[in-house]
């Protein structure tokens, strides 16, 4: 495997609906276990050096003063799900309040204070496991530090089992205008198996409460390829999700991650996982049903009604800068990317002591940035901007001749068939 394939395999992508910093979803996620059956095909031979252009580094240098995407990581959950390798902790008691205090301090003392917020996204973990007053306080700290306009998209993720009409009303009043609900499945056996704390009925109850609270922009997360799941059960999931009339829907295939209960079950042969062709059929079924329901695919795993595309997601997929606050949050400014200390207690200690918060810091090379721009750009419907990332004719032909991509003007876009080979497309183009 070449360096680009190795780099692709370990790339940390920023968080969007239903996925987080440590999750590697740059393909439809039909893979099973990273390092084993992951959906990353071997790289083809590359005899030509990467093509570069003056616009690519210039765009990075000019980006460090304008509006920026803001991510707030709330690391707490009611419990740890069996598939979850996110930076999340099933912790209660004083540590929650101490972490909120530390997060507010980090935000208000940010060296990036004054940069306007392009979007604001609270992820986790389960942000709504905190009190509404705590989330409102953190949001106010962000708004005081990063001015936002009246139309700025402000999202919080949520578990249906951690919200009430009263809490959602308080969040809406605080300024949150987009809610992302982690439904995951409408089958009780799936929810129990995944370790979710909510039941099927609570999903519809949460959607109803969100609408009553004034949320006009609502996302649902769904997972497919779950143990024991077949195409009929997946169709039922889609039908029930669409019956709730979400404005946005994110879907992800189950990936078995190391250091999770599911990984141990997988190693012991305890998981009855759908075959690869069933996974593909599930994905295609979702695309067809959501398109028919008016949810347009604008990224491999994300679908939205007109005017409801997630602007926070798009900022990431366009390889724009992002600032992360909170335990384990990832941020990238210019060519520097860093990850905060992950454990809440260690993070709190560092904030109190005035110590650096970054656990990891990485200086990204031109090749790193170029590869990430390619990997992210091919995911979205608008395609990869060839003016920003020039490619050789040979590289373009390597993905258009198999029917995986097309070019029109200065854009390269995946075909429907190409969505299943996104990682191979990225490696060939890089």
Short mmCIF file of C-alpha atoms in Angstrom, two decimals:
data_model
loop_
_atom_site.label_atom_id
_atom_site.label_comp_id
_atom_site.label_asym_id
_atom_site.label_seq_id
_atom_site.Cartn_x
_atom_site.Cartn_y
_atom_site.Cartn_z
CA UNK A 1 0.00 0.00 0.00
CA UNK A 2 1.40 3.43 -0.98
CA UNK A 3 1.75 6.38 1.38
CA UNK A 4 -1.47 7.93 0.13
CA UNK A 5 -3.46 4.82 0.91
CA UNK A 6 -1.84 4.59 4.34
CA UNK A 7 -2.57 8.26 4.95
CA UNK A 8 -6.17 7.76 3.82
CA UNK A 9 -6.56 4.82 6.17
CA UNK A 10 -5.59 6.89 9.21
CA UNK A 11 -7.04 10.27 8.25
CA UNK A 12 -8.90 11.98 11.08
CA UNK A 13 -11.90 13.76 9.70
CA UNK A 14 -13.74 16.43 11.66
CA UNK A 15 -17.15 15.69 13.19
CA UNK A 16 -20.44 15.98 11.35
CA UNK A 17 -23.93 14.62 11.96
CA UNK A 18 -23.72 11.16 13.39
CA UNK A 19 -19.95 10.84 13.33
CA UNK A 20 -17.01 12.25 15.24
CA UNK A 21 -13.32 13.00 15.09
CA UNK A 22 -12.05 9.46 15.49
CA UNK A 23 -14.42 7.92 12.97
CA UNK A 24 -13.18 7.32 9.44
CA UNK A 25 -16.18 7.75 7.17
CA UNK A 26 -14.85 8.94 3.85
CA UNK A 27 -16.62 6.12 2.01
CA UNK A 28 -20.16 4.78 2.49
CA UNK A 29 -18.63 2.72 5.31
CA UNK A 30 -19.41 -0.73 4.02
CA UNK A 31 -16.20 -1.99 5.67
CA UNK A 32 -16.23 -4.16 8.74
CA UNK A 33 -13.11 -3.66 10.83
CA UNK A 34 -10.34 -1.14 10.39
CA UNK A 35 -7.07 -2.82 9.64
CA UNK A 36 -8.88 -5.94 8.46
CA UNK A 37 -11.89 -5.76 6.19
CA UNK A 38 -11.99 -1.99 5.88
CA UNK A 39 -13.34 -0.73 2.57
CA UNK A 40 -10.05 0.64 1.27
CA UNK A 41 -8.86 -0.89 -1.97
CA UNK A 42 -5.10 -1.07 -2.71
CA UNK A 43 -3.59 1.87 -4.51
CA UNK A 44 -2.90 1.71 -8.19
CA UNK A 45 0.54 2.56 -9.53
CA UNK A 46 1.33 6.26 -9.67
CA UNK A 47 4.19 7.27 -11.97
CA UNK A 48 3.50 11.00 -11.98
CA UNK A 49 4.06 13.45 -9.12
CA UNK A 50 1.01 15.26 -7.73
CA UNK A 51 0.01 18.30 -9.73
CA UNK A 52 -0.06 21.51 -7.70
CA UNK A 53 -1.21 25.02 -8.45
CA UNK A 54 -0.81 28.50 -6.99
CA UNK A 55 -4.45 28.77 -5.91
CA UNK A 56 -4.29 25.82 -3.51
CA UNK A 57 -1.82 27.18 -0.88
CA UNK A 58 -3.04 30.73 -1.44
CA UNK A 59 -6.55 29.75 -0.41
CA UNK A 60 -5.22 28.24 2.83
CA UNK A 61 -3.18 31.32 3.70
CA UNK A 62 -6.10 33.66 3.09
CA UNK A 63 -8.54 31.66 5.18
CA UNK A 64 -7.16 32.38 8.65
CA UNK A 65 -9.12 35.54 9.38
CA UNK A 66 -12.63 35.05 8.00
CA UNK A 67 -15.68 33.22 9.40
CA UNK A 68 -14.87 29.77 10.74
CA UNK A 69 -16.76 26.62 11.74
CA UNK A 70 -16.91 26.11 15.51
CA UNK A 71 -17.16 22.65 17.08
CA UNK A 72 -17.96 22.09 20.78
CA UNK A 73 -17.30 18.58 22.08
CA UNK A 74 -19.41 17.47 25.03
CA UNK A 75 -17.84 14.15 26.09
CA UNK A 76 -20.60 12.76 28.33
CA UNK A 77 -23.13 10.02 27.56
CA UNK A 78 -25.71 8.13 29.63
CA UNK A 79 -23.86 4.91 28.71
CA UNK A 80 -21.25 3.65 26.26
CA UNK A 81 -22.81 1.99 23.21
CA UNK A 82 -21.33 -1.30 22.04
CA UNK A 83 -20.13 0.05 18.69
CA UNK A 84 -18.86 3.41 19.98
CA UNK A 85 -15.22 4.45 19.86
CA UNK A 86 -15.95 8.17 20.13
CA UNK A 87 -14.34 10.29 22.82
CA UNK A 88 -17.24 9.79 25.22
CA UNK A 89 -17.55 8.88 28.88
CA UNK A 90 -20.46 7.57 30.95
CA UNK A 91 -19.73 9.93 33.85
CA UNK A 92 -22.03 11.77 36.23
CA UNK A 93 -21.59 13.99 39.25
CA UNK A 94 -19.35 17.03 39.77
CA UNK A 95 -17.11 16.25 36.79
CA UNK A 96 -19.84 17.40 34.42
CA UNK A 97 -20.09 20.85 35.96
CA UNK A 98 -16.30 21.10 36.27
CA UNK A 99 -15.92 20.25 32.60
CA UNK A 100 -18.49 22.85 31.58
CA UNK A 101 -16.60 25.44 33.65
CA UNK A 102 -13.34 24.47 31.95
CA UNK A 103 -14.89 24.52 28.49
CA UNK A 104 -16.30 27.98 29.06
CA UNK A 105 -12.86 29.18 30.15
CA UNK A 106 -11.22 27.64 27.07
CA UNK A 107 -13.74 29.33 24.79
CA UNK A 108 -13.56 32.75 26.42
CA UNK A 109 -9.74 32.80 26.46
CA UNK A 110 -9.38 31.51 22.89
CA UNK A 111 -6.56 32.98 20.80
CA UNK A 112 -9.08 33.00 17.96
CA UNK A 113 -11.52 35.30 19.76
CA UNK A 114 -13.17 37.74 17.41
CA UNK A 115 -13.28 35.46 14.39
CA UNK A 116 -16.94 35.25 13.32
CA UNK A 117 -18.69 31.90 13.59
CA UNK A 118 -19.66 30.50 10.21
CA UNK A 119 -21.46 27.58 11.88
CA UNK A 120 -21.64 26.22 15.44
CA UNK A 121 -22.00 22.51 16.18
CA UNK A 122 -22.31 20.81 19.58
CA UNK A 123 -21.39 17.12 19.31
CA UNK A 124 -20.29 14.36 21.62
CA UNK A 125 -20.93 12.27 23.43
CA UNK A 126 -24.48 13.37 24.00
CA UNK A 127 -24.69 17.15 24.49
CA UNK A 128 -28.27 16.94 25.75
CA UNK A 129 -27.10 14.72 28.62
CA UNK A 130 -26.12 18.07 30.16
CA UNK A 131 -28.68 20.45 31.60
CA UNK A 132 -30.19 22.92 29.14
CA UNK A 133 -28.76 25.75 31.26
CA UNK A 134 -25.25 24.33 30.87
CA UNK A 135 -25.57 24.08 27.09
CA UNK A 136 -27.02 27.59 26.95
CA UNK A 137 -24.07 28.87 28.96
CA UNK A 138 -21.57 27.25 26.61
CA UNK A 139 -23.39 28.59 23.57
CA UNK A 140 -23.39 32.10 25.02
CA UNK A 141 -19.63 31.81 25.58
CA UNK A 142 -19.21 30.86 21.92
CA UNK A 143 -21.39 33.74 20.73
CA UNK A 144 -19.51 36.21 22.94
CA UNK A 145 -16.21 34.94 21.53
CA UNK A 146 -17.20 34.31 17.91
CA UNK A 147 -19.88 36.76 16.70
CA UNK A 148 -22.65 35.09 14.71
CA UNK A 149 -25.38 36.39 12.46
CA UNK A 150 -29.10 35.85 12.88
CA UNK A 151 -29.05 33.10 10.25
CA UNK A 152 -25.97 31.25 11.53
CA UNK A 153 -26.64 27.51 11.74
CA UNK A 154 -26.34 26.36 15.38
CA UNK A 155 -26.71 22.59 15.85
CA UNK A 156 -26.77 20.33 18.85
CA UNK A 157 -26.72 16.56 18.67
CA UNK A 158 -29.16 14.73 20.88
CA UNK A 159 -30.27 11.30 22.01
CA UNK A 160 -34.08 10.92 21.93
CA UNK A 161 -33.94 9.59 25.49
CA UNK A 162 -32.30 12.74 26.87
CA UNK A 163 -34.75 15.43 25.73
CA UNK A 164 -38.10 16.78 26.84
CA UNK A 165 -40.28 19.54 25.46
CA UNK A 166 -39.11 21.77 28.30
CA UNK A 167 -35.42 21.13 27.59
CA UNK A 168 -35.81 21.59 23.84
CA UNK A 169 -37.75 24.79 24.38
CA UNK A 170 -34.93 26.13 26.55
CA UNK A 171 -32.35 25.19 23.93
CA UNK A 172 -34.33 26.86 21.17
CA UNK A 173 -34.67 30.00 23.28
CA UNK A 174 -30.90 29.95 23.95
CA UNK A 175 -30.22 30.15 20.22
CA UNK A 176 -29.94 26.59 18.94
CA UNK A 177 -31.80 26.39 15.62
CA UNK A 178 -30.93 22.90 14.35
CA UNK A 179 -31.38 19.58 16.14
CA UNK A 180 -29.68 16.32 15.18
CA UNK A 181 -31.38 13.28 16.74
CA UNK A 182 -29.47 10.01 16.97
CA UNK A 183 -32.37 7.69 16.18
CA UNK A 184 -30.11 4.97 14.68
CA UNK A 185 -32.93 2.44 14.24
CA UNK A 186 -36.70 2.00 14.55
CA UNK A 187 -36.36 -1.67 15.52
CA UNK A 188 -36.31 -2.46 19.24
CA UNK A 189 -33.90 -5.36 18.77
CA UNK A 190 -31.41 -3.05 17.04
CA UNK A 191 -31.58 -0.41 19.77
CA UNK A 192 -31.09 -3.00 22.51
CA UNK A 193 -28.21 -4.59 20.64
CA UNK A 194 -26.52 -1.23 20.05
CA UNK A 195 -26.91 -0.29 23.70
CA UNK A 196 -28.99 2.81 23.05
CA UNK A 197 -30.82 4.33 26.03
CA UNK A 198 -33.95 5.24 24.08
CA UNK A 199 -36.81 3.17 22.72
CA UNK A 200 -38.59 3.36 19.39
CA UNK A 201 -41.52 5.39 20.73
CA UNK A 202 -39.17 8.02 22.14
CA UNK A 203 -37.90 8.89 18.66
CA UNK A 204 -41.31 10.12 17.47
CA UNK A 205 -41.89 11.80 20.83
CA UNK A 206 -38.60 13.68 20.50
CA UNK A 207 -39.41 14.78 16.95
CA UNK A 208 -42.85 16.03 18.03
CA UNK A 209 -41.32 17.89 20.98
CA UNK A 210 -38.65 19.43 18.75
CA UNK A 211 -41.26 20.78 16.34
CA UNK A 212 -43.35 22.13 19.22
CA UNK A 213 -40.24 23.80 20.63
CA UNK A 214 -39.72 25.62 17.35
CA UNK A 215 -36.99 23.59 15.64
CA UNK A 216 -37.61 23.95 11.91
CA UNK A 217 -34.38 22.21 10.94
CA UNK A 218 -34.24 18.61 12.13
CA UNK A 219 -31.83 15.80 11.27
CA UNK A 220 -32.21 12.08 11.99
CA UNK A 221 -29.24 9.68 12.09
CA UNK A 222 -29.77 6.10 10.92
CA UNK A 223 -27.37 3.15 10.93
CA UNK A 224 -27.49 0.21 8.54
CA UNK A 225 -25.64 -3.08 8.26
CA UNK A 226 -26.45 -3.92 11.88
CA UNK A 227 -26.16 -7.49 13.21
CA UNK A 228 -29.18 -9.50 12.10
CA UNK A 229 -30.51 -6.65 9.97
CA UNK A 230 -31.93 -7.58 6.59
CA UNK A 231 -33.24 -5.52 3.69
CA UNK A 232 -36.87 -5.77 4.86
CA UNK A 233 -36.04 -4.43 8.32
CA UNK A 234 -33.97 -1.64 6.77
CA UNK A 235 -36.88 -0.66 4.52
CA UNK A 236 -39.10 -0.46 7.57
CA UNK A 237 -36.54 1.81 9.25
CA UNK A 238 -36.53 4.11 6.24
CA UNK A 239 -40.33 4.19 6.08
CA UNK A 240 -40.64 5.11 9.76
CA UNK A 241 -37.93 7.76 9.52
CA UNK A 242 -39.50 9.38 6.46
CA UNK A 243 -42.93 9.33 8.12
CA UNK A 244 -41.54 11.80 10.68
CA UNK A 245 -40.73 14.27 7.87
CA UNK A 246 -37.16 15.15 8.84
CA UNK A 247 -35.48 18.03 7.04
CA UNK A 248 -32.21 16.13 6.85
CA UNK A 249 -31.19 12.50 7.15
CA UNK A 250 -27.72 11.06 7.73
CA UNK A 251 -27.05 7.36 7.29
CA UNK A 252 -23.99 5.33 8.15
CA UNK A 253 -23.06 1.71 7.75
CA UNK A 254 -21.85 0.01 10.91
CA UNK A 255 -18.08 -0.12 11.11
CA UNK A 256 -16.48 -2.38 13.69
CA UNK A 257 -13.92 -0.28 15.56
CA UNK A 258 -11.10 -1.56 17.81
CA UNK A 259 -11.51 -1.10 21.56
CA UNK A 260 -15.28 -1.55 21.44
CA UNK A 261 -17.54 -4.36 22.64
CA UNK A 262 -18.60 -4.99 19.06
CA UNK A 263 -14.96 -5.50 18.05
CA UNK A 264 -14.56 -8.19 20.70
CA UNK A 265 -17.81 -9.82 19.59
CA UNK A 266 -16.64 -9.63 15.97
CA UNK A 267 -13.35 -11.33 16.79
CA UNK A 268 -15.23 -14.15 18.52
CA UNK A 269 -17.65 -14.59 15.63
CA UNK A 270 -20.66 -13.46 17.65
CA UNK A 271 -21.97 -10.87 15.18
CA UNK A 272 -24.29 -11.94 12.36
CA UNK A 273 -23.43 -9.12 9.96
CA UNK A 274 -25.09 -8.59 6.56
CA UNK A 275 -23.08 -9.53 3.49
CA UNK A 276 -21.40 -6.85 1.42
CA UNK A 277 -23.96 -7.09 -1.39
CA UNK A 278 -26.75 -6.63 1.17
CA UNK A 279 -24.99 -3.51 2.48
CA UNK A 280 -24.84 -2.11 -1.04
CA UNK A 281 -28.53 -2.91 -1.57
CA UNK A 282 -29.41 -1.16 1.70
CA UNK A 283 -27.53 1.95 0.67
CA UNK A 284 -29.10 2.03 -2.79
CA UNK A 285 -32.56 1.50 -1.26
CA UNK A 286 -31.97 4.46 1.03
CA UNK A 287 -30.87 6.70 -1.83
CA UNK A 288 -33.94 5.79 -3.89
CA UNK A 289 -36.46 6.21 -1.07
CA UNK A 290 -35.05 9.45 0.25
CA UNK A 291 -34.80 10.98 -3.19
CA UNK A 292 -38.43 10.04 -3.86
CA UNK A 293 -39.39 11.68 -0.54
CA UNK A 294 -37.73 14.97 -1.48
CA UNK A 295 -34.49 14.50 0.45
CA UNK A 296 -31.76 15.21 -2.08
CA UNK A 297 -28.38 13.48 -1.75
CA UNK A 298 -25.76 16.21 -1.40
CA UNK A 299 -23.01 14.02 0.10
CA UNK A 300 -22.42 10.27 0.13
CA UNK A 301 -24.18 9.75 3.47
CA UNK A 302 -26.31 12.88 3.81
CA UNK A 303 -29.66 13.90 2.35
CA UNK A 304 -31.59 17.13 2.76
CA UNK A 305 -34.67 19.01 1.69
CA UNK A 306 -34.05 22.18 -0.35
CA UNK A 307 -32.45 24.82 1.84
CA UNK A 308 -31.66 22.35 4.64
CA UNK A 309 -28.19 21.14 3.74
CA UNK A 310 -26.01 21.15 6.83
CA UNK A 311 -23.72 24.14 6.47
CA UNK A 312 -21.41 22.82 9.18
CA UNK A 313 -20.96 19.57 7.28
CA UNK A 314 -20.29 21.45 4.06
CA UNK A 315 -17.63 23.60 5.71
CA UNK A 316 -15.72 20.42 6.59
CA UNK A 317 -16.18 18.75 3.23
CA UNK A 318 -14.97 21.89 1.49
CA UNK A 319 -11.79 21.56 3.58
CA UNK A 320 -12.36 24.85 5.37
CA UNK A 321 -10.87 25.68 8.76
CA UNK A 322 -12.54 24.68 12.00
CA UNK A 323 -11.94 25.45 15.67
CA UNK A 324 -12.62 22.78 18.30
CA UNK A 325 -13.33 23.36 21.99
CA UNK A 326 -13.76 20.78 24.74
CA UNK A 327 -12.17 17.44 25.70
CA UNK A 328 -10.95 15.60 22.62
CA UNK A 329 -12.06 18.29 20.18
CA UNK A 330 -10.09 18.57 16.94
CA UNK A 331 -9.34 21.84 15.18
CA UNK A 332 -7.41 22.95 12.12
CA UNK A 333 -6.20 26.47 11.47
CA UNK A 334 -4.08 26.91 8.36
CA UNK A 335 -1.69 23.97 8.22
CA UNK A 336 -1.82 23.15 11.95
CA UNK A 337 -4.21 20.57 13.34
CA UNK A 338 -4.50 19.69 17.00
CA UNK A 339 -6.51 17.46 19.31
CA UNK A 340 -7.38 18.49 22.85
CA UNK A 341 -6.72 16.31 25.88
CA UNK A 342 -9.42 13.66 25.78
CA UNK A 343 -10.27 12.64 29.34
CA UNK A 344 -12.51 15.21 31.05
CA UNK A 345 -10.58 15.08 34.36
CA UNK A 346 -7.22 15.64 32.66
CA UNK A 347 -8.70 18.40 30.52
CA UNK A 348 -10.11 20.15 33.61
CA UNK A 349 -6.74 19.89 35.39
CA UNK A 350 -4.93 21.42 32.42
CA UNK A 351 -7.37 24.32 32.14
CA UNK A 352 -7.08 25.07 35.87
CA UNK A 353 -3.28 24.94 35.72
CA UNK A 354 -3.05 27.06 32.59
CA UNK A 355 -1.32 24.22 30.76
CA UNK A 356 -1.53 23.61 26.99
CA UNK A 357 -4.67 21.69 26.08
CA UNK A 358 -3.50 20.01 22.89
CA UNK A 359 -2.74 16.32 23.31
CA UNK A 360 -1.59 16.03 19.70
CA UNK A 361 -0.39 18.62 17.24
CA UNK A 362 0.34 18.04 13.59
CA UNK A 363 1.85 20.25 10.93
CA UNK A 364 0.15 19.27 7.68
CA UNK A 365 2.24 19.16 4.55
CA UNK A 366 1.06 20.32 1.15
CA UNK A 367 0.53 16.67 0.21
CA UNK A 368 -1.51 16.05 3.39
CA UNK A 369 -3.77 19.00 2.69
CA UNK A 370 -4.11 18.10 -0.94
CA UNK A 371 -5.11 14.51 -0.13
CA UNK A 372 -7.66 15.67 2.42
CA UNK A 373 -9.15 18.16 -0.01
CA UNK A 374 -9.51 15.36 -2.56
CA UNK A 375 -10.99 12.87 -0.10
CA UNK A 376 -13.48 15.38 1.23
CA UNK A 377 -14.30 17.04 -2.08
CA UNK A 378 -15.31 13.88 -3.90
CA UNK A 379 -17.87 13.09 -1.19
CA UNK A 380 -20.12 16.04 -1.98
CA UNK A 381 -22.54 16.46 -4.85
CA UNK A 382 -20.89 19.70 -5.97
CA UNK A 383 -17.72 17.70 -6.55
CA UNK A 384 -14.00 18.36 -6.34
CA UNK A 385 -12.86 21.81 -7.44
CA UNK A 386 -10.19 21.12 -10.05
CA UNK A 387 -9.16 24.77 -10.09
CA UNK A 388 -8.14 24.46 -6.43
CA UNK A 389 -6.67 20.95 -6.78
CA UNK A 390 -5.33 20.49 -10.32
CA UNK A 391 -5.06 16.87 -11.47
CA UNK A 392 -3.18 15.25 -14.31
CA UNK A 393 -5.09 13.88 -17.29
CA UNK A 394 -3.84 10.42 -16.36
CA UNK A 395 -5.22 10.67 -12.85
CA UNK A 396 -8.59 11.89 -14.10
CA UNK A 397 -8.77 9.12 -16.69
CA UNK A 398 -8.04 6.52 -14.00
CA UNK A 399 -11.40 7.29 -12.37
CA UNK A 400 -13.52 8.36 -15.33
CA UNK A 401 -12.73 5.36 -17.55
CA UNK A 402 -14.10 2.82 -14.99
CA UNK A 403 -17.25 4.96 -14.75
CA UNK A 404 -16.59 6.09 -11.18
CA UNK A 405 -16.49 9.82 -11.89
CA UNK A 406 -17.31 12.44 -14.50
CA UNK A 407 -15.92 15.89 -15.18
CA UNK A 408 -17.81 19.01 -16.14
CA UNK A 409 -16.01 22.32 -16.34
CA UNK A 410 -13.71 22.58 -13.32
CA UNK A 411 -15.60 19.96 -11.27
CA UNK A 412 -15.03 16.23 -10.85
CA UNK A 413 -18.00 14.34 -9.43
CA UNK A 414 -18.59 10.75 -8.41
CA UNK A 415 -21.17 8.78 -10.35
CA UNK A 416 -23.74 6.72 -8.42
CA UNK A 417 -21.54 3.67 -9.03
CA UNK A 418 -18.48 5.61 -7.94
CA UNK A 419 -19.90 6.23 -4.48
CA UNK A 420 -19.06 2.63 -3.63
CA UNK A 421 -15.41 3.20 -4.60
CA UNK A 422 -14.82 6.63 -3.09
CA UNK A 423 -11.67 5.60 -1.23
CA UNK A 424 -10.13 4.07 -4.36
CA UNK A 425 -11.03 7.19 -6.33
CA UNK A 426 -9.29 9.34 -3.72
CA UNK A 427 -6.15 7.21 -3.79
CA UNK A 428 -5.97 7.26 -7.59
CA UNK A 429 -6.45 11.02 -7.76
CA UNK A 430 -3.92 11.77 -5.03
#
